[in-house]
Short mmCIF file of C-alpha atoms in Angstrom, two decimals:
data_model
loop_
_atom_site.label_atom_id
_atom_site.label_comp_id
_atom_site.label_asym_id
_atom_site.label_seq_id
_atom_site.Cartn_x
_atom_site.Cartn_y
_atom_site.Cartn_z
CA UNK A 17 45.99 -15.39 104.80
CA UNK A 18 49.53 -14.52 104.38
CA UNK A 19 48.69 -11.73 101.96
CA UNK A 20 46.54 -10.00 104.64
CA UNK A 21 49.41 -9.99 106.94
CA UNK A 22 50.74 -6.29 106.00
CA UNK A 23 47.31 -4.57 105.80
CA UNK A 24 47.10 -5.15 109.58
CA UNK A 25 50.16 -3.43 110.13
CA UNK A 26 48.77 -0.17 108.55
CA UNK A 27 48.13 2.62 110.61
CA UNK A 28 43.96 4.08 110.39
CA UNK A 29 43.25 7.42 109.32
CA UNK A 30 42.69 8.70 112.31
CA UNK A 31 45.92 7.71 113.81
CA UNK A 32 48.20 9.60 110.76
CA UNK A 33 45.56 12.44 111.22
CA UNK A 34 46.17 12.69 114.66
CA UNK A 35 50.15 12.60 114.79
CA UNK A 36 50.97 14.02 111.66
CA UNK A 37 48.25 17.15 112.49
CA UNK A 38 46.27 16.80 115.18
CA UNK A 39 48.51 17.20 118.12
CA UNK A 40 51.36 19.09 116.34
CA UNK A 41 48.46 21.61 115.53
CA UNK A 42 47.85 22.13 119.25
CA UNK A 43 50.97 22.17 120.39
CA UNK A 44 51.95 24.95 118.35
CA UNK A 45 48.85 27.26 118.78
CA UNK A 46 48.50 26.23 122.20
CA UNK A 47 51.71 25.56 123.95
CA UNK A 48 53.75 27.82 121.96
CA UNK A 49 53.63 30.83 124.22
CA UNK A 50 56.71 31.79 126.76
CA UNK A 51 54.55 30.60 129.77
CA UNK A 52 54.54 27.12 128.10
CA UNK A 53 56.78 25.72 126.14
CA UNK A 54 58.07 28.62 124.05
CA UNK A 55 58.21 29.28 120.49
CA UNK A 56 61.29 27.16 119.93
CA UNK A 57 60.86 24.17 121.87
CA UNK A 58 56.96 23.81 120.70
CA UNK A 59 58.28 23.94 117.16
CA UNK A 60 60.89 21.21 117.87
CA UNK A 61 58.05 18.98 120.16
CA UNK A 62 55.78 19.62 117.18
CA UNK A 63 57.75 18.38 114.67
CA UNK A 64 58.90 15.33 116.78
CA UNK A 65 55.29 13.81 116.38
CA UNK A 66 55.40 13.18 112.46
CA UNK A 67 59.12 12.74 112.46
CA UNK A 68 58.82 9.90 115.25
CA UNK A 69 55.50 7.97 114.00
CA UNK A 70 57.22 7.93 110.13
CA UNK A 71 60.22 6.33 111.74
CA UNK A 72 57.96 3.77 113.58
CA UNK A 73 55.94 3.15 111.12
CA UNK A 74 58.93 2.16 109.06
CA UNK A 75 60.60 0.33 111.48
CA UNK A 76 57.24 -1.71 111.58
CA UNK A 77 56.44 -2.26 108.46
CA UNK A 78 59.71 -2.13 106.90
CA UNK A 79 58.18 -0.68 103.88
CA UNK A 80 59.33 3.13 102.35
CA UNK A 81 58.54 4.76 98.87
CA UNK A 82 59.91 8.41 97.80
CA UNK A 83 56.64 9.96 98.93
CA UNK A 84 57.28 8.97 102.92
CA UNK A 85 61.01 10.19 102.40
CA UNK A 86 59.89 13.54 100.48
CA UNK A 87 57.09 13.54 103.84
CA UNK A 88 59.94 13.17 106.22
CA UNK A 89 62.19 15.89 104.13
CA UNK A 90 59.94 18.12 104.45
CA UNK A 91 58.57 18.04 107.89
CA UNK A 92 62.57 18.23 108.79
CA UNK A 93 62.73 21.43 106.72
CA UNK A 94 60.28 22.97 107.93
CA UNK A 95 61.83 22.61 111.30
CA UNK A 96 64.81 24.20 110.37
CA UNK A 97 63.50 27.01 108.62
CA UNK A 98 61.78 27.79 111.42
CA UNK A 99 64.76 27.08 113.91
CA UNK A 100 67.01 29.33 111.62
CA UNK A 101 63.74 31.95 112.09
CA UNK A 102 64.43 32.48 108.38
CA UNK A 103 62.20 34.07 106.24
CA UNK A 104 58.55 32.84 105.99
CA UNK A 105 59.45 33.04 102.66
CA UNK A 106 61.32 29.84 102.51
CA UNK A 107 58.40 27.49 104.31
CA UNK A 108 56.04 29.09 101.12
CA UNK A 109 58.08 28.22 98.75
CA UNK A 110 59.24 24.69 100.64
CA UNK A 111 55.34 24.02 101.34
CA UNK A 112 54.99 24.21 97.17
CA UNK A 113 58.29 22.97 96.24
CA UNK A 114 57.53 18.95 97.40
CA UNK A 115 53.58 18.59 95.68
CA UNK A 116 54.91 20.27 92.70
CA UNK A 117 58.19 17.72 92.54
CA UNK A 118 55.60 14.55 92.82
CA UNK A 119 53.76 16.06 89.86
CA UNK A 120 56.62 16.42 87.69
CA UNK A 121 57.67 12.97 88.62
CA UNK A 122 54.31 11.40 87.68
CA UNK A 123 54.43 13.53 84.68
CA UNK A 124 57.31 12.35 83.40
CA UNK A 125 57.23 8.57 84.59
CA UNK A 126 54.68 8.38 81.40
CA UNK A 127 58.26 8.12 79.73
CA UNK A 128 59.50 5.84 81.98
CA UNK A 129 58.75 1.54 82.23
CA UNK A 130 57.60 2.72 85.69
CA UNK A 131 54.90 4.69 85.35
CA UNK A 132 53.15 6.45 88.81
CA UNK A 133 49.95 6.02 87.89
CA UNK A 134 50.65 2.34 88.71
CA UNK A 135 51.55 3.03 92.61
CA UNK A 136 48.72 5.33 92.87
CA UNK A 137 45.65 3.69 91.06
CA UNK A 138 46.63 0.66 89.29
CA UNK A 139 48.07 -1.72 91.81
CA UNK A 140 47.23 -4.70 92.89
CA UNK A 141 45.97 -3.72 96.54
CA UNK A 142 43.90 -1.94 95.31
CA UNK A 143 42.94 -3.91 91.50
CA UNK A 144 43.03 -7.35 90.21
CA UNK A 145 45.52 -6.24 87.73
CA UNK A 146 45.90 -9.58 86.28
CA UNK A 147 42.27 -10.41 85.95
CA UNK A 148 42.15 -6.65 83.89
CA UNK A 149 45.38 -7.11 81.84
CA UNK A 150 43.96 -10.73 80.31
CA UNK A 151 40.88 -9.33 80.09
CA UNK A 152 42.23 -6.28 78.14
CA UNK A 153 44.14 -8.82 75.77
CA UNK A 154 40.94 -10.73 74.82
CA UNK A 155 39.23 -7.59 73.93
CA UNK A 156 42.54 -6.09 72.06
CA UNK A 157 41.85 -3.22 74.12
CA UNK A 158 45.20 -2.52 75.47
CA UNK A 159 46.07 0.82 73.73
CA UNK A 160 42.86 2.36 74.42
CA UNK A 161 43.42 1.50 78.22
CA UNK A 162 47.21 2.95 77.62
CA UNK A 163 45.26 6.22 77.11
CA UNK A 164 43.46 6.16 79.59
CA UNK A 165 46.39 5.57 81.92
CA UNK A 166 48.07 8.94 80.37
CA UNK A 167 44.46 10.66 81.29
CA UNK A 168 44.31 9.87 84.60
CA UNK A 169 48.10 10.33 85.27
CA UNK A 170 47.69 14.18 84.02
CA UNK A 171 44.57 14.36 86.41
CA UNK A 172 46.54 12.64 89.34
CA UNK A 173 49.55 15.28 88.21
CA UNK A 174 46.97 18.12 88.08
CA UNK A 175 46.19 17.63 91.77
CA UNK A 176 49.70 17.64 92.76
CA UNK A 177 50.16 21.21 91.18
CA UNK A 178 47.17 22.05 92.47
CA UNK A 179 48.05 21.02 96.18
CA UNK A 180 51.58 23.30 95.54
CA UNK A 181 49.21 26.58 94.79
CA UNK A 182 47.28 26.23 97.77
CA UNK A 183 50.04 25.00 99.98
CA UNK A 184 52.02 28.03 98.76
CA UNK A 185 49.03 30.52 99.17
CA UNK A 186 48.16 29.03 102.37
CA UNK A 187 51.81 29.95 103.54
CA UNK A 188 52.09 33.18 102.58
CA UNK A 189 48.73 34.60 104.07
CA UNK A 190 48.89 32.99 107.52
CA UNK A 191 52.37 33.09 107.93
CA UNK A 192 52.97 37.20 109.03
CA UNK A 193 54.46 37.12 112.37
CA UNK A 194 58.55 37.32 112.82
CA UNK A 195 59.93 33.88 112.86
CA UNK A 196 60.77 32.87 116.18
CA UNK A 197 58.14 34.18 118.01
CA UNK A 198 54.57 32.99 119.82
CA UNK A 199 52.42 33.94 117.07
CA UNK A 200 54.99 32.56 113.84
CA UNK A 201 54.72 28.90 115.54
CA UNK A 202 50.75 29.64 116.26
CA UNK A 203 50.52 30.45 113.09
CA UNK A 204 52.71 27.61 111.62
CA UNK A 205 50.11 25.14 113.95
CA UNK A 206 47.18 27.28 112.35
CA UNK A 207 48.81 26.36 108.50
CA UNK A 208 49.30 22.59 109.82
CA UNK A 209 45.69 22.51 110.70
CA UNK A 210 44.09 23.80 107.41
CA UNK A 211 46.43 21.88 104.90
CA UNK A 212 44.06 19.34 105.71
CA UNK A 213 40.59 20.84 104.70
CA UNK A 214 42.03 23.56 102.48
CA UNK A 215 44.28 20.96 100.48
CA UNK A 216 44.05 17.87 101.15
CA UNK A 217 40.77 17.55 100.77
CA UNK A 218 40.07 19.12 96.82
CA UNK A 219 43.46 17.11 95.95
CA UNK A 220 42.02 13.88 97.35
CA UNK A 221 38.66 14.81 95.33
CA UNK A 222 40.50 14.92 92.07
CA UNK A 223 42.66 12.27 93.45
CA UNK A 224 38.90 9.81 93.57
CA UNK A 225 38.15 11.45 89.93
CA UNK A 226 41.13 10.20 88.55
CA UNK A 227 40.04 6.68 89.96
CA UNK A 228 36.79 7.03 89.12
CA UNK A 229 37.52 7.45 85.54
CA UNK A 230 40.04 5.12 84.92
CA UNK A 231 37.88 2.15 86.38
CA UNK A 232 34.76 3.59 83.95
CA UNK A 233 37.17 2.92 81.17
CA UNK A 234 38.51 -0.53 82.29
CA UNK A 235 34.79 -1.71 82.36
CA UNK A 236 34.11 -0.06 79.16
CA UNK A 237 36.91 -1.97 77.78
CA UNK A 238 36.96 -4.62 79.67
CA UNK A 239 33.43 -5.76 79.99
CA UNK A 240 34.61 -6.16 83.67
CA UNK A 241 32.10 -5.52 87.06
CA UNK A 242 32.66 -3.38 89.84
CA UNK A 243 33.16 -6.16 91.86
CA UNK A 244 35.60 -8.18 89.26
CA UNK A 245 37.89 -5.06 88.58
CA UNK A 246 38.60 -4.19 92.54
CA UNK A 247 40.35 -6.51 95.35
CA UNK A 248 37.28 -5.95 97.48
CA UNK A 249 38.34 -8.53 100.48
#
């Protein structure tokens, strides 16, 4: 019982969907006009949402890893890019800089004791990592799984990269209008609301290859079930 204590502090789905982009998306292409809010003070309302619900859901679960801080960076960046109405420019190459940072760091934590393939995939919320690592030893299989770990970390690094191209190309063809004005935040709201199905989407589909694979492997090597190699209650 203990153990299930933190999963009931996580937020669903549909709560992070709709305060990280559901409501900042219509605030922005709705409210951002001068008879509303403005273009200024929907950007800064907008950007509250994400901003506020990381910090609570911190607060609450008094749990943080570089991926919610790199989150929080950039949602505060992106706010002051637009606040400084500098060049649309800057949110591209901001929008491409963070995915493409994660990738290098999961790239290069293969050289590391601390590999990121091991937060993402093999962890024990998510496997009986235990149960898999003895049962790798019996079947002196434990180098063969150690390449399959380097697989799946280059197809886990591959989506990151591959989240930085869209998130780049989404940037520069929506983002046209003059900073500071209606149609720059409408458009930023517009940007907010596709990073979803434009990106997140084909990186989480190459995020469930990646896991997909690497269990195939562990009950190659393993002789391991479904139902054995996953943390299923």
């Amino acid at each position: 019982m203990p153990e299930q204590a933190p999963n009931k502090q996580r937020h669903s789905v549909i709560v992070n969907l709709l305060f990280n982009i559901v409501i900042p998306t219509l605030i922005l292409t709705k409210l951002s006009s001068e008879v509303y809010l403005g273009p200024r003070y929907s950007i800064i309302i907008a950007l509250a949402f994400p901003l506020g619900f990381g910090f609570y859901d911190f607060v609450k679960t008094r749990r943080a890893n570089m991926f919610a801080i790199l989150g929080f960076i950039s949602v505060l960046l992106t706010g002051g890019i637009s606040l400084l109405e500098l060049d649309a420019g800057y949110i591209a190459i901001k929008e491409a800089s963070i995915p493409a940072l994660i990738g290098l760091a999961t790239l290069i934590s293969l050289y590391t004791p601390y590999p990121l393939i091991k937060t993402f995939i093999f962890n024990d919320e998510i496997i009986d990592t235990e149960k898999v690592t003895n049962a790798l030893k019996q079947h002196n299989s434990d180098a063969l799984f150690q390449k399959a770990l380097q697989t799946a970390t280059y197809m886990i690094a591959f989506s990151f990269f591959l989240s930085a191209t869209l998130n780049y190309a989404l940037a520069k063809i929506l983002l046209i209008s003059p900073p500071g004005s209606a149609e720059y935040s409408a458009e930023l709201g517009k940007m907010t609301g596709l990073s979803f199905p434009v990106i997140a989407l084909p990186c989480t589909i190459v995020m469930l290859g990646a896991m997909f694979y690497l269990v195939k492997r562990i009950e190659k090597l393993t002789s391991l079930s479904f139902e054995e190699i996953f943390r299923l209650n």
